[in-house]
Amino acid sequence: MWCRGFMQQTVRSISTSRQAGILFDVDGVLLRGGSLIPAAGRAFRKLLDRNNNFLFPVVFVTNAGSCQRHHKAQQLSHLLEVQIAPEQVVLSHSPLQMLKSFHDKCVLVSGQGPVTDIANTLGFQKVVSVEQLREHHPLLDMVDHNRRPKLPSSPLQTLPKIEAIILFGEPIRWETNLQLLIDVLLTNGSPGCVYDPQGPTQLPVLACNIDLMWMAEAPSPRFGHGMFLLCLESVYRKMTGRELQYQGLLGKPSLLTYQYAEHLLRLQNHNQKLTTIYAIGDNLMTDIYGANLYNRYLGEQHAALTTTTKLVAQGTGSQVTIAVPEEELVSAAAQCRSILVCTGVYNPRSPLPCDRSNGVTETVFHAHRDLALELELVEPNHVVEDVEAAVDLLLQQESSVTSDT
């Protein structure tokens, strides 16, 4: 199970079950870089009772992935001045712990931060980092003349054949990672060999966090991991004439991420199902697209009552199916409502893509290549100024629901 041993007393949450749960994005909603957005402090004071317990189940869903979730929980606890448990945090890579069919494969990991430790924590047993690959194959990384590795004085232990690639997030040295990832892809996991660009199969690739941009302290958004993926896809297509295929796209807006987040909400709610999930975010192409995609999925699931095929990337061009234990894919909420705030990536001075009068086209669609341009998926249920206004809105709506029952 996702959170076996999850202890209710570690989460300052509700004492009785509720009908609503809240998913908070972090960057651009609660934080700008490492600083708290003032509205976030005010919003969270409204979500606590007199004993500092949450009025509703709360989970933080972020596409960040360069740390362990207990570190993110500590950061949020400090900034929000409320105790946040690791079990209330979903990072872009968190659902990887469910993909057990990959855990015994030798995986190459790309990103920054303690990516090897993160992969081990998620259950991967044989992990190779880009830096380790570079050390074992010193002739591959040639762009930076001052950084060209010297040949080892004695042969290094042979690395096992790479069987899959996990892209955790944007790396620091893009040229090194692009070069070595292409080497692994075009040699089917044996980068010391000659390229075979017309090879019949492609190694499985799992990508976490497909955000093209994210909001830090700068006036305008910064490049995200989605920008690195765009570069990798372009290089692969240029060299092979084929599109890079993904075995899975994780993090928002993937359904698997929202299913996992709902599971964590239910655990806080004494395993009772929720009627409404409120998803608050600043990015149309991840937060709003993902919440609306999940809302559609919930509607289809309830309409069908039972489903035999579980698509975790429904709504994408690749239609990826990943084998996950049936009991871990249960989604019971009636609806997921998307709330867009104006303190992050979304610029309120720009028209919404769902405004059909503005002639939105693929050329300005900032989502990942494999996401279909469906205008209803980027149309938020509500647009508000900041997270405090979002909390005011959901409190008002839940108060009216309570008074009607």
mmCIF file of N, CA and C in Angstrom, residues 8 11-18 49 51 53-56 268-270:
data_model
loop_
_atom_site.group_PDB
_atom_site.id
_atom_site.type_symbol
_atom_site.label_atom_id
_atom_site.label_comp_id
_atom_site.label_asym_id
_atom_site.label_seq_id
_atom_site.Cartn_x
_atom_site.Cartn_y
_atom_site.Cartn_z
ATOM 1 N N GLN A 8 -2.441 8.440 11.990
ATOM 2 C CA GLN A 8 -3.289 9.616 12.009
ATOM 3 C C GLN A 8 -2.753 10.688 12.955
ATOM 4 N N VAL A 11 -0.544 13.648 11.749
ATOM 5 C CA VAL A 11 -1.093 14.685 10.887
ATOM 6 C C VAL A 11 -2.086 15.517 11.689
ATOM 7 N N ARG A 12 -1.833 16.808 11.773
ATOM 8 C CA ARG A 12 -2.795 17.680 12.430
ATOM 9 C C ARG A 12 -3.972 17.860 11.488
ATOM 10 N N SER A 13 -4.958 17.048 11.636
ATOM 11 C CA SER A 13 -6.056 17.044 10.695
ATOM 12 C C SER A 13 -7.369 17.031 11.444
ATOM 13 N N ILE A 14 -8.426 16.758 10.734
ATOM 14 C CA ILE A 14 -9.761 16.803 11.283
ATOM 15 C C ILE A 14 -9.995 15.659 12.239
ATOM 16 N N SER A 15 -10.859 15.864 13.218
ATOM 17 C CA SER A 15 -11.180 14.822 14.177
ATOM 18 C C SER A 15 -12.372 13.999 13.730
ATOM 19 N N THR A 16 -13.192 14.554 12.852
ATOM 20 C CA THR A 16 -14.316 13.807 12.283
ATOM 21 C C THR A 16 -14.239 13.895 10.776
ATOM 22 N N SER A 17 -14.816 12.929 10.076
ATOM 23 C CA SER A 17 -14.715 12.901 8.629
ATOM 24 C C SER A 17 -15.479 14.062 8.006
ATOM 25 N N ARG A 18 -14.942 14.564 6.894
ATOM 26 C CA ARG A 18 -15.544 15.679 6.172
ATOM 27 C C ARG A 18 -15.821 15.263 4.736
ATOM 28 N N ASP A 49 -8.522 24.927 13.199
ATOM 29 C CA ASP A 49 -9.447 25.144 14.305
ATOM 30 C C ASP A 49 -8.676 25.667 15.520
ATOM 31 N N ASN A 51 -7.537 24.256 17.989
ATOM 32 C CA ASN A 51 -6.471 23.351 18.426
ATOM 33 C C ASN A 51 -5.368 23.193 17.374
ATOM 34 N N ASN A 53 -5.730 22.172 14.384
ATOM 35 C CA ASN A 53 -6.003 21.045 13.494
ATOM 36 C C ASN A 53 -6.648 21.563 12.218
ATOM 37 N N PHE A 54 -6.342 20.907 11.093
ATOM 38 C CA PHE A 54 -6.950 21.315 9.831
ATOM 39 C C PHE A 54 -8.451 21.037 9.848
ATOM 40 N N LEU A 55 -9.215 21.958 9.292
ATOM 41 C CA LEU A 55 -10.660 21.775 9.166
ATOM 42 C C LEU A 55 -11.005 20.733 8.115
ATOM 43 N N PHE A 56 -10.107 20.562 7.140
ATOM 44 C CA PHE A 56 -10.316 19.608 6.053
ATOM 45 C C PHE A 56 -9.024 18.821 5.833
ATOM 46 N N GLN A 268 -6.388 10.767 5.720
ATOM 47 C CA GLN A 268 -6.619 11.786 6.740
ATOM 48 C C GLN A 268 -8.092 11.837 7.157
ATOM 49 N N ASN A 269 -8.965 11.393 6.275
ATOM 50 C CA ASN A 269 -10.406 11.443 6.518
ATOM 51 C C ASN A 269 -10.925 10.113 7.060
ATOM 52 N N HIS A 270 -10.048 9.399 7.776
ATOM 53 C CA HIS A 270 -10.412 8.109 8.383
ATOM 54 C C HIS A 270 -10.891 7.117 7.320
#
